[in-house]
CSV table of C-alpha atoms and ligand atoms in Angstrom, one decimal:
chain,number,residue,atom,x,y,z
A,223,UNK,CA,1.3,-106.6,-231.0
A,224,UNK,CA,3.8,-109.1,-232.5
A,225,UNK,CA,2.7,-111.2,-235.5
A,226,UNK,CA,3.6,-114.3,-237.4
A,227,UNK,CA,3.7,-114.0,-241.2
A,228,UNK,CA,3.0,-117.0,-243.5
A,229,UNK,CA,3.8,-117.4,-247.2
A,230,UNK,CA,3.8,-120.6,-249.2
A,231,UNK,CA,5.1,-122.3,-252.4
A,232,UNK,CA,7.6,-119.8,-253.7
A,233,UNK,CA,9.1,-122.4,-256.1
A,234,UNK,CA,12.4,-120.6,-256.6
A,235,UNK,CA,14.2,-121.9,-259.6
A,236,UNK,CA,15.1,-121.0,-263.2
A,237,UNK,CA,12.0,-122.0,-265.1
A,238,UNK,CA,12.8,-122.6,-268.8
A,239,UNK,CA,9.4,-121.4,-270.2
A,240,UNK,CA,9.4,-117.6,-270.5
A,241,UNK,CA,12.7,-117.7,-268.5
A,242,UNK,CA,14.2,-114.6,-270.2
A,243,UNK,CA,17.8,-113.6,-269.9
A,244,UNK,CA,20.2,-115.5,-267.7
A,245,UNK,CA,22.5,-113.3,-265.6
A,246,UNK,CA,24.9,-114.6,-263.0
A,247,UNK,CA,23.0,-118.0,-262.9
A,248,UNK,CA,19.6,-116.5,-262.4
A,249,UNK,CA,17.1,-115.9,-265.2
A,250,UNK,CA,14.5,-113.1,-265.4
A,251,UNK,CA,11.6,-115.2,-264.0
A,252,UNK,CA,13.8,-116.3,-261.1
A,253,UNK,CA,14.7,-112.7,-260.3
A,254,UNK,CA,11.1,-111.6,-260.4
A,255,UNK,CA,10.2,-114.4,-257.9
A,256,UNK,CA,13.1,-113.4,-255.7
A,257,UNK,CA,11.8,-109.8,-255.8
A,258,UNK,CA,8.4,-111.0,-254.6
A,259,UNK,CA,10.0,-112.9,-251.8
A,260,UNK,CA,11.8,-109.8,-250.7
A,261,UNK,CA,8.6,-107.8,-250.9
A,262,UNK,CA,6.9,-110.4,-248.8
A,263,UNK,CA,9.6,-110.0,-246.1
A,264,UNK,CA,9.3,-106.2,-246.3
A,265,UNK,CA,5.5,-106.4,-246.1
A,266,UNK,CA,5.7,-108.8,-243.0
A,267,UNK,CA,8.1,-106.4,-241.3
A,268,UNK,CA,6.0,-103.3,-242.0
A,269,UNK,CA,3.1,-105.1,-240.4
A,270,UNK,CA,5.0,-105.9,-237.3
A,271,UNK,CA,5.9,-109.6,-237.9
A,272,UNK,CA,8.6,-111.0,-235.7
A,273,UNK,CA,8.4,-114.4,-237.5
A,274,UNK,CA,8.3,-115.1,-241.2
A,275,UNK,CA,7.2,-118.7,-242.0
A,276,UNK,CA,7.6,-120.3,-245.4
A,277,UNK,CA,5.1,-123.2,-245.5
A,278,UNK,CA,7.1,-125.5,-247.9
A,279,UNK,CA,8.3,-125.5,-251.5
A,280,UNK,CA,10.6,-122.6,-251.1
A,281,UNK,CA,12.6,-124.1,-253.9
A,282,UNK,CA,11.2,-125.7,-257.0
A,283,UNK,CA,13.7,-128.6,-256.9
A,284,UNK,CA,15.9,-130.3,-254.3
A,285,UNK,CA,19.0,-129.1,-256.2
A,286,UNK,CA,18.9,-125.3,-256.3
A,287,UNK,CA,22.0,-123.7,-257.7
A,288,UNK,CA,24.6,-122.1,-255.4
A,289,UNK,CA,23.7,-118.7,-257.0
A,290,UNK,CA,20.1,-119.2,-256.1
A,291,UNK,CA,20.9,-120.3,-252.5
A,292,UNK,CA,23.1,-117.2,-252.1
A,293,UNK,CA,20.3,-114.8,-253.3
A,294,UNK,CA,17.8,-116.5,-251.0
A,295,UNK,CA,20.2,-116.3,-248.0
A,296,UNK,CA,20.6,-112.5,-248.7
A,297,UNK,CA,16.8,-112.0,-248.3
A,298,UNK,CA,16.5,-114.1,-245.1
A,299,UNK,CA,19.7,-112.6,-243.6
A,300,UNK,CA,18.1,-109.2,-244.0
A,301,UNK,CA,15.0,-110.3,-242.2
A,302,UNK,CA,17.1,-111.8,-239.4
A,303,UNK,CA,19.1,-108.5,-239.1
A,304,UNK,CA,15.7,-106.7,-238.6
A,305,UNK,CA,14.7,-109.1,-235.8
A,306,UNK,CA,12.4,-111.3,-237.8
A,307,UNK,CA,13.1,-115.0,-237.5
A,308,UNK,CA,12.7,-116.9,-240.7
A,309,UNK,CA,11.2,-120.4,-240.5
A,310,UNK,CA,11.3,-122.7,-243.5
A,311,UNK,CA,9.2,-125.9,-243.6
A,312,UNK,CA,10.4,-128.6,-246.0
A,313,UNK,CA,7.9,-129.1,-248.9
A,314,UNK,CA,7.8,-132.0,-251.3
A,315,UNK,CA,9.7,-130.0,-253.9
A,316,UNK,CA,12.5,-129.2,-251.4
A,317,UNK,CA,12.9,-132.8,-250.5
A,318,UNK,CA,15.3,-135.2,-252.3
A,319,UNK,CA,14.6,-138.3,-250.3
A,320,UNK,CA,13.2,-139.5,-247.0
A,321,UNK,CA,16.5,-139.7,-245.1
A,322,UNK,CA,17.1,-137.0,-242.5
A,323,UNK,CA,18.8,-134.0,-244.1
A,324,UNK,CA,18.1,-135.1,-247.7
A,325,UNK,CA,16.7,-131.8,-248.9
A,326,UNK,CA,17.6,-128.4,-250.3
A,327,UNK,CA,17.2,-126.3,-247.2
A,328,UNK,CA,20.4,-127.2,-245.3
A,329,UNK,CA,22.5,-124.2,-246.5
A,330,UNK,CA,19.9,-121.8,-245.2
A,331,UNK,CA,20.6,-123.0,-241.6
A,332,UNK,CA,22.7,-119.9,-240.6
A,333,UNK,CA,19.9,-117.5,-241.6
A,334,UNK,CA,16.7,-119.5,-241.0
A,335,UNK,CA,15.2,-122.2,-238.8
A,336,UNK,CA,14.8,-125.3,-240.9
A,337,UNK,CA,11.9,-127.5,-240.1
A,338,UNK,CA,12.5,-131.0,-241.6
A,339,UNK,CA,10.6,-132.9,-238.9
A,340,UNK,CA,7.6,-132.0,-236.8
A,341,UNK,CA,8.5,-129.6,-234.0
A,342,UNK,CA,7.0,-127.0,-231.7
A,343,UNK,CA,8.7,-123.6,-232.0
A,344,UNK,CA,8.3,-121.4,-229.0
A,345,UNK,CA,9.6,-117.8,-229.1
A,346,UNK,CA,9.0,-115.0,-226.6
A,347,UNK,CA,8.9,-112.5,-229.5
A,348,UNK,CA,6.0,-114.3,-231.2
A,349,UNK,CA,2.3,-114.0,-230.4
A,350,UNK,CA,2.0,-117.8,-229.9
A,351,UNK,CA,3.8,-121.1,-230.4
A,352,UNK,CA,4.0,-122.6,-233.8
A,353,UNK,CA,3.4,-126.3,-234.4
A,354,UNK,CA,5.4,-126.8,-237.6
A,355,UNK,CA,4.8,-130.0,-239.5
A,356,UNK,CA,6.8,-130.4,-242.8
A,357,UNK,CA,5.9,-132.6,-245.8
A,358,UNK,CA,6.1,-136.3,-245.4
A,359,UNK,CA,5.2,-138.9,-248.0
A,360,UNK,CA,2.2,-141.2,-247.3
A,361,UNK,CA,-1.4,-140.6,-246.5
A,362,UNK,CA,-1.7,-137.4,-244.5
A,363,UNK,CA,-5.1,-138.3,-243.0
A,364,UNK,CA,-3.2,-141.1,-241.3
A,365,UNK,CA,0.1,-139.6,-240.3
A,366,UNK,CA,-0.9,-136.0,-239.5
A,367,UNK,CA,-3.0,-136.8,-236.4
A,368,UNK,CA,-0.2,-139.1,-235.2
A,369,UNK,CA,2.4,-136.4,-235.7
A,370,UNK,CA,0.2,-133.8,-233.9
A,371,UNK,CA,-0.3,-136.2,-231.0
A,372,UNK,CA,3.4,-136.6,-230.6
A,373,UNK,CA,3.9,-132.9,-230.6
A,374,UNK,CA,1.3,-132.6,-227.8
A,375,UNK,CA,3.2,-135.2,-225.7
A,376,UNK,CA,6.4,-133.2,-226.1
A,377,UNK,CA,4.8,-129.8,-225.2
A,378,UNK,CA,3.3,-130.9,-221.9
A,379,UNK,CA,6.8,-130.8,-220.6
A,380,UNK,CA,7.4,-127.3,-221.9
A,381,UNK,CA,6.0,-124.1,-220.4
A,382,UNK,CA,2.3,-123.8,-221.4
A,383,UNK,CA,1.5,-120.4,-222.8
A,384,UNK,CA,-1.8,-118.6,-222.4
A,385,UNK,CA,-2.3,-117.9,-226.1
A,386,UNK,CA,-3.3,-121.1,-228.0
A,387,UNK,CA,-0.8,-122.2,-230.7
A,388,UNK,CA,-1.2,-122.3,-234.5
A,389,UNK,CA,-0.1,-125.0,-236.9
A,390,UNK,CA,1.9,-124.8,-240.1
A,391,UNK,CA,1.6,-127.7,-242.6
A,392,UNK,CA,2.5,-128.5,-246.2
A,393,UNK,CA,-0.7,-130.3,-247.2
A,394,UNK,CA,-3.6,-129.5,-249.6
A,395,UNK,CA,-6.9,-128.8,-247.8
A,396,UNK,CA,-9.8,-130.6,-249.4
A,397,UNK,CA,-13.5,-129.7,-249.3
A,398,UNK,CA,-16.6,-130.6,-251.2
A,399,UNK,CA,-15.6,-128.3,-254.0
A,400,UNK,CA,-12.1,-129.8,-254.6
A,401,UNK,CA,-11.6,-131.0,-258.2
A,402,UNK,CA,-11.9,-134.7,-258.6
A,403,UNK,CA,-8.3,-135.1,-259.9
A,404,UNK,CA,-6.9,-133.4,-256.7
A,405,UNK,CA,-9.3,-135.0,-254.2
A,406,UNK,CA,-7.6,-138.4,-254.2
A,407,UNK,CA,-4.1,-137.1,-253.5
A,408,UNK,CA,-2.3,-138.5,-250.4
A,409,UNK,CA,-0.7,-135.1,-249.6
A,410,UNK,CA,-4.0,-133.5,-248.7
A,411,UNK,CA,-6.5,-133.5,-245.8
A,412,UNK,CA,-10.2,-132.9,-245.5
A,413,UNK,CA,-11.0,-129.6,-244.0
A,414,UNK,CA,-13.4,-131.3,-241.6
A,415,UNK,CA,-10.6,-133.6,-240.4
A,416,UNK,CA,-8.2,-130.7,-240.1
A,417,UNK,CA,-10.7,-128.6,-238.1
A,418,UNK,CA,-11.4,-131.5,-235.8
A,419,UNK,CA,-7.7,-131.9,-235.2
A,420,UNK,CA,-7.3,-128.2,-234.5
A,421,UNK,CA,-10.3,-128.3,-232.1
A,422,UNK,CA,-9.1,-131.4,-230.2
A,423,UNK,CA,-5.6,-130.0,-229.7
A,424,UNK,CA,-6.7,-126.5,-229.2
A,425,UNK,CA,-4.9,-125.0,-232.1
A,426,UNK,CA,-6.4,-121.7,-233.0
A,427,UNK,CA,-5.5,-121.8,-236.7
A,428,UNK,CA,-3.8,-123.9,-239.3
A,429,UNK,CA,-1.8,-122.4,-242.2
A,430,UNK,CA,-1.2,-124.6,-245.2
A,431,UNK,CA,1.1,-124.7,-248.1
A,432,UNK,CA,1.2,-127.2,-251.0
A,433,UNK,CA,-1.9,-126.4,-253.2
A,434,UNK,CA,-1.4,-123.1,-255.0
A,435,UNK,CA,-4.7,-121.4,-254.8
A,436,UNK,CA,-5.8,-119.3,-251.8
A,437,UNK,CA,-8.7,-120.6,-249.8
A,438,UNK,CA,-10.0,-119.9,-246.3
A,439,UNK,CA,-12.4,-121.6,-243.9
A,440,UNK,CA,-13.4,-120.9,-240.4
A,441,UNK,CA,-15.1,-123.1,-237.9
A,442,UNK,CA,-16.6,-122.8,-234.4
A,443,UNK,CA,-15.1,-124.9,-231.7
A,444,UNK,CA,-17.7,-127.4,-230.3
A,445,UNK,CA,-18.2,-126.0,-226.8
A,446,UNK,CA,-17.0,-122.5,-227.4
A,447,UNK,CA,-18.0,-119.3,-229.1
A,448,UNK,CA,-14.5,-118.7,-230.5
A,449,UNK,CA,-13.8,-119.3,-234.1
A,450,UNK,CA,-10.7,-120.9,-235.6
A,451,UNK,CA,-9.2,-120.4,-239.0
A,452,UNK,CA,-7.9,-122.7,-241.7
A,453,UNK,CA,-5.9,-120.8,-244.3
A,454,UNK,CA,-4.6,-122.3,-247.5
A,455,UNK,CA,-2.2,-119.4,-248.2
A,456,UNK,CA,-1.7,-120.0,-251.9
A,457,UNK,CA,1.5,-119.8,-254.0
A,458,UNK,CA,3.5,-116.6,-253.4
A,459,UNK,CA,4.2,-116.7,-257.1
A,460,UNK,CA,2.2,-118.8,-259.6
A,461,UNK,CA,4.4,-121.4,-261.3
A,462,UNK,CA,3.3,-120.9,-264.9
A,463,UNK,CA,0.4,-121.9,-267.1
A,464,UNK,CA,-0.6,-124.6,-264.6
A,465,UNK,CA,-1.4,-121.7,-262.3
A,466,UNK,CA,-3.4,-119.4,-264.5
A,467,UNK,CA,-5.4,-116.4,-263.5
A,468,UNK,CA,-5.0,-113.2,-261.6
A,469,UNK,CA,-6.4,-114.2,-258.2
A,470,UNK,CA,-5.4,-116.6,-255.5
A,471,UNK,CA,-1.6,-115.9,-255.6
A,472,UNK,CA,0.8,-113.6,-253.8
A,473,UNK,CA,-0.7,-114.1,-250.4
A,474,UNK,CA,0.9,-113.1,-247.1
A,475,UNK,CA,-1.1,-114.2,-244.1
A,476,UNK,CA,-0.5,-112.5,-240.8
A,477,UNK,CA,-1.5,-113.9,-237.4
A,478,UNK,CA,-1.6,-111.7,-234.3
A,479,UNK,CA,-2.7,-114.5,-231.9
A,480,UNK,CA,-6.4,-113.8,-232.6
A,481,UNK,CA,-7.1,-113.3,-236.2
A,482,UNK,CA,-5.9,-113.6,-239.8
A,483,UNK,CA,-5.1,-110.6,-242.0
A,484,UNK,CA,-4.4,-111.4,-245.6
A,485,UNK,CA,-2.3,-109.1,-247.8
A,486,UNK,CA,-1.9,-109.8,-251.5
A,487,UNK,CA,1.4,-108.8,-253.3
A,488,UNK,CA,1.6,-108.2,-257.0
A,489,UNK,CA,4.0,-110.2,-259.1
A,490,UNK,CA,4.0,-112.3,-262.2
A,491,UNK,CA,0.6,-113.7,-263.2
A,492,UNK,CA,-0.2,-116.1,-266.1
A,493,UNK,CA,-3.3,-115.1,-267.9
A,494,UNK,CA,-5.1,-116.9,-270.7
A,495,UNK,CA,-7.3,-114.6,-272.8
A,496,UNK,CA,-9.1,-114.4,-276.1
A,497,UNK,CA,-8.3,-111.8,-278.7
A,498,UNK,CA,-11.2,-109.6,-277.8
A,499,UNK,CA,-10.2,-109.5,-274.1
A,500,UNK,CA,-6.8,-107.9,-274.9
A,501,UNK,CA,-8.3,-104.5,-274.7
A,502,UNK,CA,-9.4,-105.0,-271.1
A,503,UNK,CA,-5.9,-105.8,-269.9
A,504,UNK,CA,-4.4,-103.5,-267.3
A,505,UNK,CA,-1.0,-102.7,-268.8
A,506,UNK,CA,0.5,-102.0,-265.4
A,507,UNK,CA,0.2,-105.7,-264.3
A,508,UNK,CA,3.1,-108.0,-264.4
A,509,UNK,CA,1.7,-110.5,-266.8
A,510,UNK,CA,2.6,-113.4,-269.1
A,511,UNK,CA,-0.2,-113.7,-271.6
A,512,UNK,CA,-1.4,-116.7,-273.6
A,513,UNK,CA,-3.7,-115.4,-276.3
A,514,UNK,CA,-6.0,-118.2,-277.6
A,515,UNK,CA,-7.0,-117.6,-281.2
A,516,UNK,CA,-8.5,-119.2,-284.3
A,517,UNK,CA,-5.9,-120.3,-286.9
A,518,UNK,CA,-6.4,-117.2,-289.1
A,519,UNK,CA,-6.0,-114.8,-286.2
A,520,UNK,CA,-2.4,-115.7,-285.4
A,521,UNK,CA,-0.7,-112.8,-287.1
A,522,UNK,CA,-3.2,-110.3,-285.8
A,523,UNK,CA,-2.7,-111.5,-282.2
A,524,UNK,CA,1.1,-111.5,-282.5
A,525,UNK,CA,1.1,-107.9,-283.7
A,526,UNK,CA,-1.2,-106.8,-281.0
A,527,UNK,CA,0.9,-108.5,-278.3
A,528,UNK,CA,4.0,-106.8,-279.7
A,529,UNK,CA,2.3,-103.4,-279.5
A,530,UNK,CA,1.0,-104.1,-276.0
A,531,UNK,CA,4.4,-105.2,-274.7
A,532,UNK,CA,6.2,-102.2,-276.2
A,533,UNK,CA,3.9,-99.9,-274.1
A,534,UNK,CA,3.4,-101.9,-270.8
A,535,UNK,CA,4.8,-104.3,-268.2
A,536,UNK,CA,3.5,-107.3,-270.1
A,537,UNK,CA,6.1,-110.0,-270.0
A,538,UNK,CA,6.9,-112.8,-272.4
A,539,UNK,CA,3.7,-113.9,-274.0
A,540,UNK,CA,2.6,-116.4,-276.6
A,541,UNK,CA,-0.2,-117.0,-279.1
A,542,UNK,CA,-1.8,-120.5,-279.2
A,543,UNK,CA,-4.4,-121.8,-281.6
A,544,UNK,CA,-7.6,-122.9,-280.0
A,545,UNK,CA,-8.2,-126.5,-280.8
A,546,UNK,CA,-11.9,-126.0,-280.4
A,547,UNK,CA,-11.9,-123.3,-283.1
A,548,UNK,CA,-9.8,-125.5,-285.5
A,549,UNK,CA,-12.1,-128.5,-284.9
A,550,UNK,CA,-15.2,-126.4,-285.5
A,551,UNK,CA,-13.8,-125.1,-288.7
A,552,UNK,CA,-12.9,-128.6,-289.9
A,553,UNK,CA,-16.4,-129.8,-289.0
A,554,UNK,CA,-18.1,-127.0,-291.0
A,555,UNK,CA,-15.7,-127.6,-293.9
A,556,UNK,CA,-16.8,-131.2,-293.9
A,557,UNK,CA,-20.4,-130.2,-293.8
A,558,UNK,CA,-19.8,-127.9,-296.8
A,559,UNK,CA,-18.3,-130.8,-298.7
A,560,UNK,CA,-21.2,-133.2,-297.9
A,561,UNK,CA,-23.9,-130.8,-299.0
A,562,UNK,CA,-22.4,-130.1,-302.5
A,563,UNK,CA,-23.9,-131.5,-305.8
A,564,UNK,CA,-20.7,-132.2,-307.7
A,565,UNK,CA,-17.3,-133.4,-306.8
A,566,UNK,CA,-15.6,-130.0,-307.7
A,567,UNK,CA,-18.1,-128.1,-305.7
A,568,UNK,CA,-17.5,-130.4,-302.8
A,569,UNK,CA,-13.7,-129.9,-302.9
A,570,UNK,CA,-14.0,-126.2,-303.4
A,571,UNK,CA,-16.5,-125.9,-300.5
A,572,UNK,CA,-14.3,-127.9,-298.2
A,573,UNK,CA,-11.2,-125.8,-299.1
A,574,UNK,CA,-13.1,-122.6,-298.7
A,575,UNK,CA,-13.7,-123.2,-295.0
A,576,UNK,CA,-11.1,-125.7,-293.7
A,577,UNK,CA,-8.4,-124.4,-291.4
A,578,UNK,CA,-5.3,-123.5,-293.5
A,579,UNK,CA,-1.9,-122.1,-292.4
A,580,UNK,CA,-1.4,-118.4,-292.3
A,581,UNK,CA,-0.5,-116.9,-295.7
A,582,UNK,CA,-2.1,-119.6,-297.8
A,583,UNK,CA,-4.1,-118.3,-300.8
A,584,UNK,CA,-7.3,-120.4,-300.7
A,585,UNK,CA,-8.1,-119.8,-304.4
A,586,UNK,CA,-4.7,-121.1,-305.6
A,587,UNK,CA,-4.8,-124.0,-303.2
A,588,UNK,CA,-8.3,-124.9,-304.6
A,589,UNK,CA,-7.1,-124.6,-308.2
A,590,UNK,CA,-4.1,-126.8,-307.5
A,591,UNK,CA,-6.1,-129.5,-305.7
A,592,UNK,CA,-8.7,-129.6,-308.5
A,593,UNK,CA,-6.0,-129.8,-311.1
A,594,UNK,CA,-4.2,-132.6,-309.2
A,595,UNK,CA,-7.4,-134.6,-308.7
A,596,UNK,CA,-8.3,-134.3,-312.4
A,597,UNK,CA,-4.8,-135.5,-313.4
A,598,UNK,CA,-5.2,-138.4,-310.9
A,599,UNK,CA,-8.6,-139.3,-312.3
B,294,MN,MN1,4.0,-126.3,-254.4
């Protein structure tokens, strides 16, 4: 059985944060992301994919460097040589401007099929046709049904295949659980609207890029017993601290004409933990850690990260002070000051519990403050 593989939001680029060493124009994080893309192609081929579809945002910016384009071409050329056609939908990050061809994907033309306007791709080697709809600015709820209708008009002239087609899009999929701050975006569509669209155009599944967390819905067609799937594939590689957590990333979705099979690939993950959670970390995972601590735990946390990194795959990590802890400390220091009988007691009480920088000797700070205040009085 032939299959189509879908990945999304690779965001290839040289991120500055935790970027690591730059070699031949590619930093460490960029190389790790390229390695995951190569793994995804290998995984797709192992599972029998004859098509490898990137659902937009292959690149993080519309100006990828020549070195990065060359490294990406290598991976796709390899897929092509192994009889797997690569299809790349334009995402909002790949796009520079609305004019035709104003995007980063042009140089991939010799090794991939570039989708920068809606089109139906029909290949004998694939399990079904692919209705590919790239990113477009504007309100998706308005333009997507229009774009799909146009594709239908065009396909009536083409040979109709027995297996129903699937759709690829670069749009967030919204449901009742979508965060308020995302739910208003123009580049998203309600899952109910999308499933209605799939049902009325007899599309068996929709695979979406754009939003970076993995999510899946299925729905039953009105007059039929068959189910259809909507898959928000999720970012192949999380883009940093804005994509924290272990789950929801690294997804490769496979479609055999009937059902979805999800595979999750390892790769960099960005994990925010407290000091006590450091012991539970699996040292074989490729992680960037952000350890959130109270102000007096900074040195301890830094030492433990150094030890962990020396003995594991843990990548560049950082210690940040938890504002909530600092605020709570300041609050209890103020309480101490308020409940004291005398002015000196009040000052001493405040200084005993206020947040101070690492290495400050509280006793001598207190002595100096009291001496200063006496002098001033
Ligand atoms: Mn993206």
